[in-house]
Short mmCIF file of C-alpha atoms in Angstrom, two decimals:
data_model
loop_
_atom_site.label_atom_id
_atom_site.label_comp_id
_atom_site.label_asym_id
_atom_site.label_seq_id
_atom_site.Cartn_x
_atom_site.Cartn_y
_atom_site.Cartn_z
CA UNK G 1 3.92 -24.20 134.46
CA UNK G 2 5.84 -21.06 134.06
CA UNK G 3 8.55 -21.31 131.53
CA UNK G 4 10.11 -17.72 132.07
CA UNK G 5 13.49 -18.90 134.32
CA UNK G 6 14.01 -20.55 130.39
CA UNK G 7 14.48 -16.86 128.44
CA UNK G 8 12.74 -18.53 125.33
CA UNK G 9 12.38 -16.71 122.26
CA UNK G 10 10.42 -17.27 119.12
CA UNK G 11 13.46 -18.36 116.62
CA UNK G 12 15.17 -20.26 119.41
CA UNK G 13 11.63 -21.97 120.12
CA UNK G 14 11.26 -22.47 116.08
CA UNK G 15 14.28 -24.12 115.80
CA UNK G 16 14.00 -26.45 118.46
CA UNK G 17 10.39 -27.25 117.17
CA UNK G 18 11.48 -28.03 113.81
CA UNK G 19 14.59 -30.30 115.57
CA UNK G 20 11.66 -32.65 117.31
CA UNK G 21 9.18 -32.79 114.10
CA UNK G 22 12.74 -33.99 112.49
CA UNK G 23 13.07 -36.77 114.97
CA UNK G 24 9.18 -37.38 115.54
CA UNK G 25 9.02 -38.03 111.63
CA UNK G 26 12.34 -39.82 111.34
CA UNK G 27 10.45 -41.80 114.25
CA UNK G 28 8.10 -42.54 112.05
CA UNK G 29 9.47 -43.65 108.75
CA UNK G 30 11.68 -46.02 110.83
CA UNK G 31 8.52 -47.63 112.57
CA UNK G 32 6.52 -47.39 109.10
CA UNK G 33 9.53 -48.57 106.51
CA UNK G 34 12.33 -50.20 108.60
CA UNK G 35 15.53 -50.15 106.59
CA UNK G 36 19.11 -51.70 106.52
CA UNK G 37 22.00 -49.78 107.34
CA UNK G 38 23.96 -48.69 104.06
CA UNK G 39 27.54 -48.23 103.04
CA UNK G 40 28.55 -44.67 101.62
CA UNK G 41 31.40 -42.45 100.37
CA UNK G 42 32.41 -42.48 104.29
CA UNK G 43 32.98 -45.98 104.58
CA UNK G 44 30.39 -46.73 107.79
CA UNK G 45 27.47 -48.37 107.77
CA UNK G 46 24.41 -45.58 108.08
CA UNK G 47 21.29 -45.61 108.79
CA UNK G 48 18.57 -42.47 108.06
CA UNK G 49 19.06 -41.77 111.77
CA UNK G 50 22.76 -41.20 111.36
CA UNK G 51 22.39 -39.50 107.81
CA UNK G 52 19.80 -36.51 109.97
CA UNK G 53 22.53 -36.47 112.67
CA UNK G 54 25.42 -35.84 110.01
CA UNK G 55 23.41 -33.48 108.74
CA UNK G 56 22.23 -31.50 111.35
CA UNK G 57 26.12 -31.50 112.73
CA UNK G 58 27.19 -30.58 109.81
CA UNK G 59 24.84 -28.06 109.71
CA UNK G 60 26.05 -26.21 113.06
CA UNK G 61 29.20 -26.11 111.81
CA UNK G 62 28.47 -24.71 108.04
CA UNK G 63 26.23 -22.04 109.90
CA UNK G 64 29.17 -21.47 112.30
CA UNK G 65 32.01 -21.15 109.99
CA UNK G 66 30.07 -18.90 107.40
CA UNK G 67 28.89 -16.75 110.16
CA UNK G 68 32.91 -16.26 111.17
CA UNK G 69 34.23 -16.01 107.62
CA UNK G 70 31.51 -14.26 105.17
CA UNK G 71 30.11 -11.67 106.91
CA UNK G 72 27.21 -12.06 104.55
CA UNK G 73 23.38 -12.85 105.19
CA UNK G 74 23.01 -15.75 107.72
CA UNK G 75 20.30 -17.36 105.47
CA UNK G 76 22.33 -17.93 102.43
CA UNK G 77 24.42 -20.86 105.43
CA UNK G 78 21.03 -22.43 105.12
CA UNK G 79 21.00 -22.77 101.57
CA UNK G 80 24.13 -24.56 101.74
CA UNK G 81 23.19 -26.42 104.49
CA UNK G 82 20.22 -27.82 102.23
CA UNK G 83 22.62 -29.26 99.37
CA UNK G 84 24.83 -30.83 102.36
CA UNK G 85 21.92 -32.31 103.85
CA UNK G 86 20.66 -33.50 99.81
CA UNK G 87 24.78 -34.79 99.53
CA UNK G 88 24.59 -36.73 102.98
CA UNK G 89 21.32 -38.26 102.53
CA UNK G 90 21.95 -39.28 98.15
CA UNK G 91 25.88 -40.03 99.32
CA UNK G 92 26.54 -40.96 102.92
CA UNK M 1 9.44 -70.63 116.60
CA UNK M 2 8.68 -67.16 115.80
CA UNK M 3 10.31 -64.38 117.02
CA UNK M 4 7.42 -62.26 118.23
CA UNK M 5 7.91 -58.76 116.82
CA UNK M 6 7.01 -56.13 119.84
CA UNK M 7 8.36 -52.70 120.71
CA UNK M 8 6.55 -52.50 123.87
CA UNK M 9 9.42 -52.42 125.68
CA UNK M 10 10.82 -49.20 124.37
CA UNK M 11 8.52 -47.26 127.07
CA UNK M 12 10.92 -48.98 129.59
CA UNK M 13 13.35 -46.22 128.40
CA UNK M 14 10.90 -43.37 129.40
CA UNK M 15 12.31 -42.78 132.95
CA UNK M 16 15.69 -42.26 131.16
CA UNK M 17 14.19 -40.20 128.71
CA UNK M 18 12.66 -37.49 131.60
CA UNK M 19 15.77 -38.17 133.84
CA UNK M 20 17.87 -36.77 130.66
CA UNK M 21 15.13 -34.09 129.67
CA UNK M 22 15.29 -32.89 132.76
CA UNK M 23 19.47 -32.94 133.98
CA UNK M 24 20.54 -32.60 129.92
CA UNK M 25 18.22 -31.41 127.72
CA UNK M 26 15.97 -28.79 129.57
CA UNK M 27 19.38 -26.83 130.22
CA UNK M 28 20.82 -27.10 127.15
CA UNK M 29 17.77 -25.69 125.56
CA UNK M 30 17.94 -22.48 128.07
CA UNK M 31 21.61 -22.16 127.20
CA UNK M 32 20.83 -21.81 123.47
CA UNK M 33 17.79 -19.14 124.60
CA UNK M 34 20.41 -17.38 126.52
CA UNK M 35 23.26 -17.72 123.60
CA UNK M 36 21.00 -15.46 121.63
CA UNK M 37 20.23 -12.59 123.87
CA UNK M 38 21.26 -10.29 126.67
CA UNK M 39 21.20 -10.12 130.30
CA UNK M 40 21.65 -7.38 132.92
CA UNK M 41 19.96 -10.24 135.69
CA UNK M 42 16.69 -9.76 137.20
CA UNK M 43 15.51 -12.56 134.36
CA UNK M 44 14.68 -10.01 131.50
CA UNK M 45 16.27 -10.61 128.21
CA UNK M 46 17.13 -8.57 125.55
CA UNK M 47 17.65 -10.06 121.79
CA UNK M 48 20.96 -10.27 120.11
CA UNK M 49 20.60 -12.34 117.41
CA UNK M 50 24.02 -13.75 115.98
CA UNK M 51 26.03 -11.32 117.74
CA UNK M 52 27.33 -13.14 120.69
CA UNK M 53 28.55 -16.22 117.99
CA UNK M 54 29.89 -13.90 115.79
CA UNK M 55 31.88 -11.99 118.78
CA UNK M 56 32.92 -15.57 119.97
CA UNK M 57 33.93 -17.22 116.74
CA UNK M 58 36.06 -14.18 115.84
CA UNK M 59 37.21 -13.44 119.19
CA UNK M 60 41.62 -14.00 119.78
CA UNK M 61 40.71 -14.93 123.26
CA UNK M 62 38.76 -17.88 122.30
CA UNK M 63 40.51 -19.20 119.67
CA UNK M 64 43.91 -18.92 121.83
CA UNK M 65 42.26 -20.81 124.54
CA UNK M 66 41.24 -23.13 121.87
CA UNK M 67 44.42 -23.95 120.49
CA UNK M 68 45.91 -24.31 124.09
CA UNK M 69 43.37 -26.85 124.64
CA UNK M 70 43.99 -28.43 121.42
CA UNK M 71 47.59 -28.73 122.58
CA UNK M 72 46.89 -29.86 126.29
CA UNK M 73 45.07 -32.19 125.23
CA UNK M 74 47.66 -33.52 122.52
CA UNK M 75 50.47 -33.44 124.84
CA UNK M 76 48.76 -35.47 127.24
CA UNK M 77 47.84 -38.04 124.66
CA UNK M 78 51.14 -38.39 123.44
CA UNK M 79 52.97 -38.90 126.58
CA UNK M 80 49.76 -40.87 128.18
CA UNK M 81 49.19 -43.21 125.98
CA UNK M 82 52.41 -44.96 125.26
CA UNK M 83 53.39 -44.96 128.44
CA UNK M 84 50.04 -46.29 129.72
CA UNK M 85 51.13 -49.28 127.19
CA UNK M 86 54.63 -49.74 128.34
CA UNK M 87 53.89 -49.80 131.81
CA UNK M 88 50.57 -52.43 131.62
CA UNK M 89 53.19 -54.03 129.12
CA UNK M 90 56.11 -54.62 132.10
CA UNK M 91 53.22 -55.73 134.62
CA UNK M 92 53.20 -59.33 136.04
CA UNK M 93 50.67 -61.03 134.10
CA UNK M 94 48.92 -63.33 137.17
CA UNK M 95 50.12 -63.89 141.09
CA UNK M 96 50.37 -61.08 144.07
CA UNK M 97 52.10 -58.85 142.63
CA UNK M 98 49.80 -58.34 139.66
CA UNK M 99 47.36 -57.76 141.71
CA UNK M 100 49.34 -55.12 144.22
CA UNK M 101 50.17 -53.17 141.08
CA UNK M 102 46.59 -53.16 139.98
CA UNK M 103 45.40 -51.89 142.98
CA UNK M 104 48.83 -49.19 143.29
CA UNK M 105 48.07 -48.36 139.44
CA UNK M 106 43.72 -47.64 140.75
CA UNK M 107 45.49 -45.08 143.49
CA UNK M 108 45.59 -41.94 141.83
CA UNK M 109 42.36 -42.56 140.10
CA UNK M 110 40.74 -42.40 143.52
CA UNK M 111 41.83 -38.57 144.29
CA UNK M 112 39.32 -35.93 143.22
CA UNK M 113 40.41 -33.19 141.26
CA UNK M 114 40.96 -30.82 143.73
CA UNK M 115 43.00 -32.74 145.54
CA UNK M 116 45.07 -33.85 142.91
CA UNK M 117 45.64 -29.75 142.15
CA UNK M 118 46.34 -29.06 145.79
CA UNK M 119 49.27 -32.21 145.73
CA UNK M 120 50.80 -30.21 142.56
CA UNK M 121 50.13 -27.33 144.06
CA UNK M 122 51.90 -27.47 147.36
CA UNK M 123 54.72 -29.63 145.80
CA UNK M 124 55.43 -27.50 143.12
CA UNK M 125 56.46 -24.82 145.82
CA UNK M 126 60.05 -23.74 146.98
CA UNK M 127 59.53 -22.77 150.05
CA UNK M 128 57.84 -25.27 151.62
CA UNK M 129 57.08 -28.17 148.67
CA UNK M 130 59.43 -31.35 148.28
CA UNK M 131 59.65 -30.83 144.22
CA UNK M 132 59.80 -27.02 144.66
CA UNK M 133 62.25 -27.28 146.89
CA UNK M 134 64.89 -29.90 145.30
CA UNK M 135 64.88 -28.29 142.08
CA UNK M 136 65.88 -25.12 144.00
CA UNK M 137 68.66 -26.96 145.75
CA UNK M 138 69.62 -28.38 142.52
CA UNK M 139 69.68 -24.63 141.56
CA UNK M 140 67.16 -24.76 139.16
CA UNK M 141 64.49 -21.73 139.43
CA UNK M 142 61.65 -23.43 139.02
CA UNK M 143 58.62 -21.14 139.72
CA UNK M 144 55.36 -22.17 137.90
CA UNK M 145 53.70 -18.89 139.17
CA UNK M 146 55.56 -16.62 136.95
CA UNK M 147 56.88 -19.16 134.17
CA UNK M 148 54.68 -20.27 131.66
CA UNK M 149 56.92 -22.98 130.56
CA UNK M 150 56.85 -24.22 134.31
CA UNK M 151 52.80 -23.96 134.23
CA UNK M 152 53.03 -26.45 131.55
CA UNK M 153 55.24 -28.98 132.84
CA UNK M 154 53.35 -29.03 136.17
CA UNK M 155 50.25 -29.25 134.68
CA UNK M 156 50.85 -31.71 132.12
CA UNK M 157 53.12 -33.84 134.65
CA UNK M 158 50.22 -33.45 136.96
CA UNK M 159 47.59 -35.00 134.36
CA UNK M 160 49.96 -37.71 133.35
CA UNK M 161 50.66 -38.89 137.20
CA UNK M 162 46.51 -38.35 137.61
CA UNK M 163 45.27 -40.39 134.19
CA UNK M 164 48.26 -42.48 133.30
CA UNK M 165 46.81 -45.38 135.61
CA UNK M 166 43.72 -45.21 133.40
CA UNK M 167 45.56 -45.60 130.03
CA UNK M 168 47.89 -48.34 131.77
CA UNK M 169 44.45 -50.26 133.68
CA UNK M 170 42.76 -50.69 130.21
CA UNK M 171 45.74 -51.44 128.19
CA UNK M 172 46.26 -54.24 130.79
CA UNK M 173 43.04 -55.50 130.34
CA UNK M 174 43.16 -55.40 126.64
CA UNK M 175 46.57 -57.55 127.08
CA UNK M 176 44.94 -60.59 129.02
CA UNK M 177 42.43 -61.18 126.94
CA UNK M 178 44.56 -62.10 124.27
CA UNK M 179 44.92 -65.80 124.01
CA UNK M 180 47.89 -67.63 124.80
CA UNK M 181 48.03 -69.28 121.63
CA UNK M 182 49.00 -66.27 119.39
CA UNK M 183 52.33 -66.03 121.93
CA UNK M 184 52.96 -69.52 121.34
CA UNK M 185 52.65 -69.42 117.28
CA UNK M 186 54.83 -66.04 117.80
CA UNK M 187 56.94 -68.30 119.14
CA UNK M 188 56.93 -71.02 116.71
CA UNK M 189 58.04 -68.55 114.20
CA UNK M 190 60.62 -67.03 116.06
CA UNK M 191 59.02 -63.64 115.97
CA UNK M 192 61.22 -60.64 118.13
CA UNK M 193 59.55 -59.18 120.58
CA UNK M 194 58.69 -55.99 118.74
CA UNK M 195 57.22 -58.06 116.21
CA UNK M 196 54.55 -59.56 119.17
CA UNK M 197 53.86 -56.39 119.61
CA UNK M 198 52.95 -54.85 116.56
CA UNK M 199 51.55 -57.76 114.99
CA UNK M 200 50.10 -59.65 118.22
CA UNK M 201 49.47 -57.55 121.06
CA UNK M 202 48.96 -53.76 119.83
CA UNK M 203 45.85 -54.61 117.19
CA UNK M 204 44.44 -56.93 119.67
CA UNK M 205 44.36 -53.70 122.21
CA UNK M 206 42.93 -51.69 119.27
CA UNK M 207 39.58 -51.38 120.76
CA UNK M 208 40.23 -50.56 124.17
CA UNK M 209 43.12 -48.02 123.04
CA UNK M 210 40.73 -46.34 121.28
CA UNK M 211 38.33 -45.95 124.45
CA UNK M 212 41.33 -44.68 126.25
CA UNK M 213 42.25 -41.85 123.50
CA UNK M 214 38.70 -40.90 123.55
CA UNK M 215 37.95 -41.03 127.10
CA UNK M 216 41.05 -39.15 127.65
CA UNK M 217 40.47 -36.81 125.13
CA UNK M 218 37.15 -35.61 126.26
CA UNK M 219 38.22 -35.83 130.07
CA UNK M 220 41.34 -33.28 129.05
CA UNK M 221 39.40 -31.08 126.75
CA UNK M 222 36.95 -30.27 129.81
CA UNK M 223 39.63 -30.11 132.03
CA UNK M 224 39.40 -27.25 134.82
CA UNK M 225 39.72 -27.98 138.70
CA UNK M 226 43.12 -29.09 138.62
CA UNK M 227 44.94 -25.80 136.49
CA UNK M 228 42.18 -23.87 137.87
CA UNK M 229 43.72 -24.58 141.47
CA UNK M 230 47.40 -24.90 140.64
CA UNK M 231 48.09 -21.67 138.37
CA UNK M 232 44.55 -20.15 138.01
CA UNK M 233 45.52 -20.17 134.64
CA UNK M 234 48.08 -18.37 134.70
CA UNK M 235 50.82 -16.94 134.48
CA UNK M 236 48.98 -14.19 132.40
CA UNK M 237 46.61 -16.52 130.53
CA UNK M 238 49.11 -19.39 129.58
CA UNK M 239 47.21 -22.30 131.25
CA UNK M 240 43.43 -20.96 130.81
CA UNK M 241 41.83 -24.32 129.10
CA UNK M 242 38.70 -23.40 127.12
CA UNK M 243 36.38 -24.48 130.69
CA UNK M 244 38.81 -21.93 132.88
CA UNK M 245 37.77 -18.63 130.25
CA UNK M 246 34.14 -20.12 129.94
CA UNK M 247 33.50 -20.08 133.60
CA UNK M 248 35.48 -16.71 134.04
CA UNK M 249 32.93 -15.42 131.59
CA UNK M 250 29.87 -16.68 132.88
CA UNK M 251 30.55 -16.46 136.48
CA UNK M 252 33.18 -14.39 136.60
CA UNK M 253 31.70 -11.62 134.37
CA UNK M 254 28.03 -12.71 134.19
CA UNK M 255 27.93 -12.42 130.52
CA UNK M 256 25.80 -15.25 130.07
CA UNK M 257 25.06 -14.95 126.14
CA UNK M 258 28.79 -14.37 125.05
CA UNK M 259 29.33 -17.67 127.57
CA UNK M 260 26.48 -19.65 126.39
CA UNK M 261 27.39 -19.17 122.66
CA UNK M 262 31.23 -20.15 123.84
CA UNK M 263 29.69 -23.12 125.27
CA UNK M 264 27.59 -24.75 122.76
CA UNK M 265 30.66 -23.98 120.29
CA UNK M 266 32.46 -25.92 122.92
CA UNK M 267 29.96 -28.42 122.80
CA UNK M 268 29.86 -28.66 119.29
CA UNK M 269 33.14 -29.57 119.28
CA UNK M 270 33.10 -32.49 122.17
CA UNK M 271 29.89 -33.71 119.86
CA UNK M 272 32.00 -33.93 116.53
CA UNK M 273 35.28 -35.78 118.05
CA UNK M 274 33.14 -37.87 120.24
CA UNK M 275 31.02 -39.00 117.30
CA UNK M 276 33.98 -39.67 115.14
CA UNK M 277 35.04 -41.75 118.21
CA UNK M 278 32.15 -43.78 118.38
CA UNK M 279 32.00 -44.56 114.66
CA UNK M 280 34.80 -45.62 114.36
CA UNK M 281 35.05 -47.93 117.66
CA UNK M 282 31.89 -49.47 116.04
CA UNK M 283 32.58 -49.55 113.26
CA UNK M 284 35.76 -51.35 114.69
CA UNK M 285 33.63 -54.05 116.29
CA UNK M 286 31.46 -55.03 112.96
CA UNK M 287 35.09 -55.61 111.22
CA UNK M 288 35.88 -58.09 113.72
CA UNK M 289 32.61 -59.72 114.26
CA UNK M 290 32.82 -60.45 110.63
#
């Protein structure tokens, strides 16, 4: 199968890689240790399936708005991005 | 007995899953390859990195297209949905004449896009459109070719006479399910007819409002046949919606990495509102089944 028509690259290929293991292991825990949906400073019921999606919005936005406004390193938007995802998964 | 635990029948949802793979996500992923490098054709790429975001997120032209959009799509809800209400609120409830206006109201639902823009289009017109023309006998210059103010009202008026139907169709349907006993303790307590409506009839169309605002929303925030064939966007760039510069910049241009980063901003967007949406709609329905 020849993939070329796709332009892929190794950090766009990364990222999408690390997207599926996200979802195969969310997959996972909620096969292995099925949970009930939770109320949290938001007010709607969440699952951990909601909490990754949150986060991973969230995330896109946090990289997007620090690569607009700081004009520093990209990678420090991923440090933030972790305490977001810790806040939305302890809080949410 | 027993409720037999089985997830078997999740594979059922594989077609789906390739069908979407294959129309949704496949594309999507070469859009993000693209957003990050550049093209001169010929399919060899060149990397950019960031730069193409960056050059988007900072760029006037986006964010003015943007905050047209924003406003479109504002001024449409605002006029659309309360006068989708009023009008399914002053149609016969049951007989033939309910039904005619249901199927009048479907009409303009039925016209493609195009279409729709060509209507506008040619009516708009002095010389030889019925609109154009009055207001030019009513010496009014109306010319939404050079007139920005003009572009809007023909485009908006064109959305409203396009989508209204929609708004009015579901706030109809939202009004006949209510039952008849809420009119008749409105009535036992002597309640005005305002009152019926705030307290009877508009949180009882809650849910269904809210599937109009959003379907409405995301309808008008990807609008681009009908501007795109009425004023091109113009004049100057005063009706270019977000879709009208995207496609101008991938098509037009061929700068597919500044247009794919526009376009998963853009999507990024549609993702966020549409979520909110759906939470809360949801969200909406647990309340009530409680």
């Amino acid at each position: 199968m020849n993939l070329n028509w796709m332009a892929w690259t190794l950090p766009t290929a990364i990222f999408f890689a690390v997207i599926a293991c996200l979802l195969l292991f969310f997959t996972f825990l909620a096969i292995k240790y099925p949970e009930t949906p939770r109320r949290g400073i938001l007010m709607i019921e969440t699952t951990r399936g909601d909490r990754l999606f949150i986060t991973l919005l969230g995330s896109a936005f946090i990289n997007a708005g620090w690569l607009a406004m700081s004009g520093l390193p990209q990678w420090w938007a991923l440090g933030i991005c972790a305490f977001y995802a810790a806040a939305v998964f302890r809080w949410v | 007995m027993d409720k037999i635990q089985n997830n078997k029948a999740w594979f059922l949802v594989l077609p789906v899953l390739v069908l979407v793979a294959f129309s949704a996500v496949i594309p999507l992923m070469t859009v993000v390859n693209y957003s990050v490098q550049d093209t001169f054709g010929n399919n060899v790429f060149f990397w950019e990195g960031l730069g193409w975001f960056q050059e988007v997120l900072t760029s006037k032209q986006v964010h003015s297209a943007f905050g047209r959009q924003l406003m479109f799509s504002g001024l449409i809800l605002a006029i659309q949905i309360p006068l989708g209400i009023l009008i399914a609120l002053s149609m016969p409830k049951k007989g033939f004449w309910a039904s005619v206006c249901l199927v009048l109201m479907a009409l303009p639902l039925l016209i493609p896009w195009n279409v729709v823009g060509t209507i506008w289009q040619i009516l708009g017109r002095a010389d030889i459109g019925l609109l154009g023309y009055t207001l030019d006998a009513l010496n009014i210059n109306f010319n939404y070719s050079r007139n920005p103010v003009h572009a809007w009202i023909i485009v908006v008026t064109m959305d409203v006479w396009h989508w209204t139907s929609l708004v009015a169709l579901l706030a109809y349907a939202g009004l006949q399910s209510i039952p008849q006993a809420y009119y008749q303790a409105a009535k036992i307590d002597q309640a005005s007819r305002w009152k019926v409506f705030r307290y009877i009839e508009l949180p009882k169309m809650q849910g269904v409002l809210l599937i109009a605002i959003l379907l409405r929303f995301i309808d008008s925030f990807m609008i681009y046949t009908e501007p795109f064939v009425v004023t091109g966007g113009g004049p100057g760039t005063a009706t270019s919606f977000l879709s009208i510069d995207l496609v101008k910049m991938a098509l037009g241009q061929f700068d597919l990495g500044p247009a794919a980063a526009f376009s998963i901003m853009y999507f990024l967007v549609i993702l966020l509102v549409s979520w909110v949406f759906y939470t809360v709609m949801t969200n909406l329905d647990k309340a009530e089944g409680r």
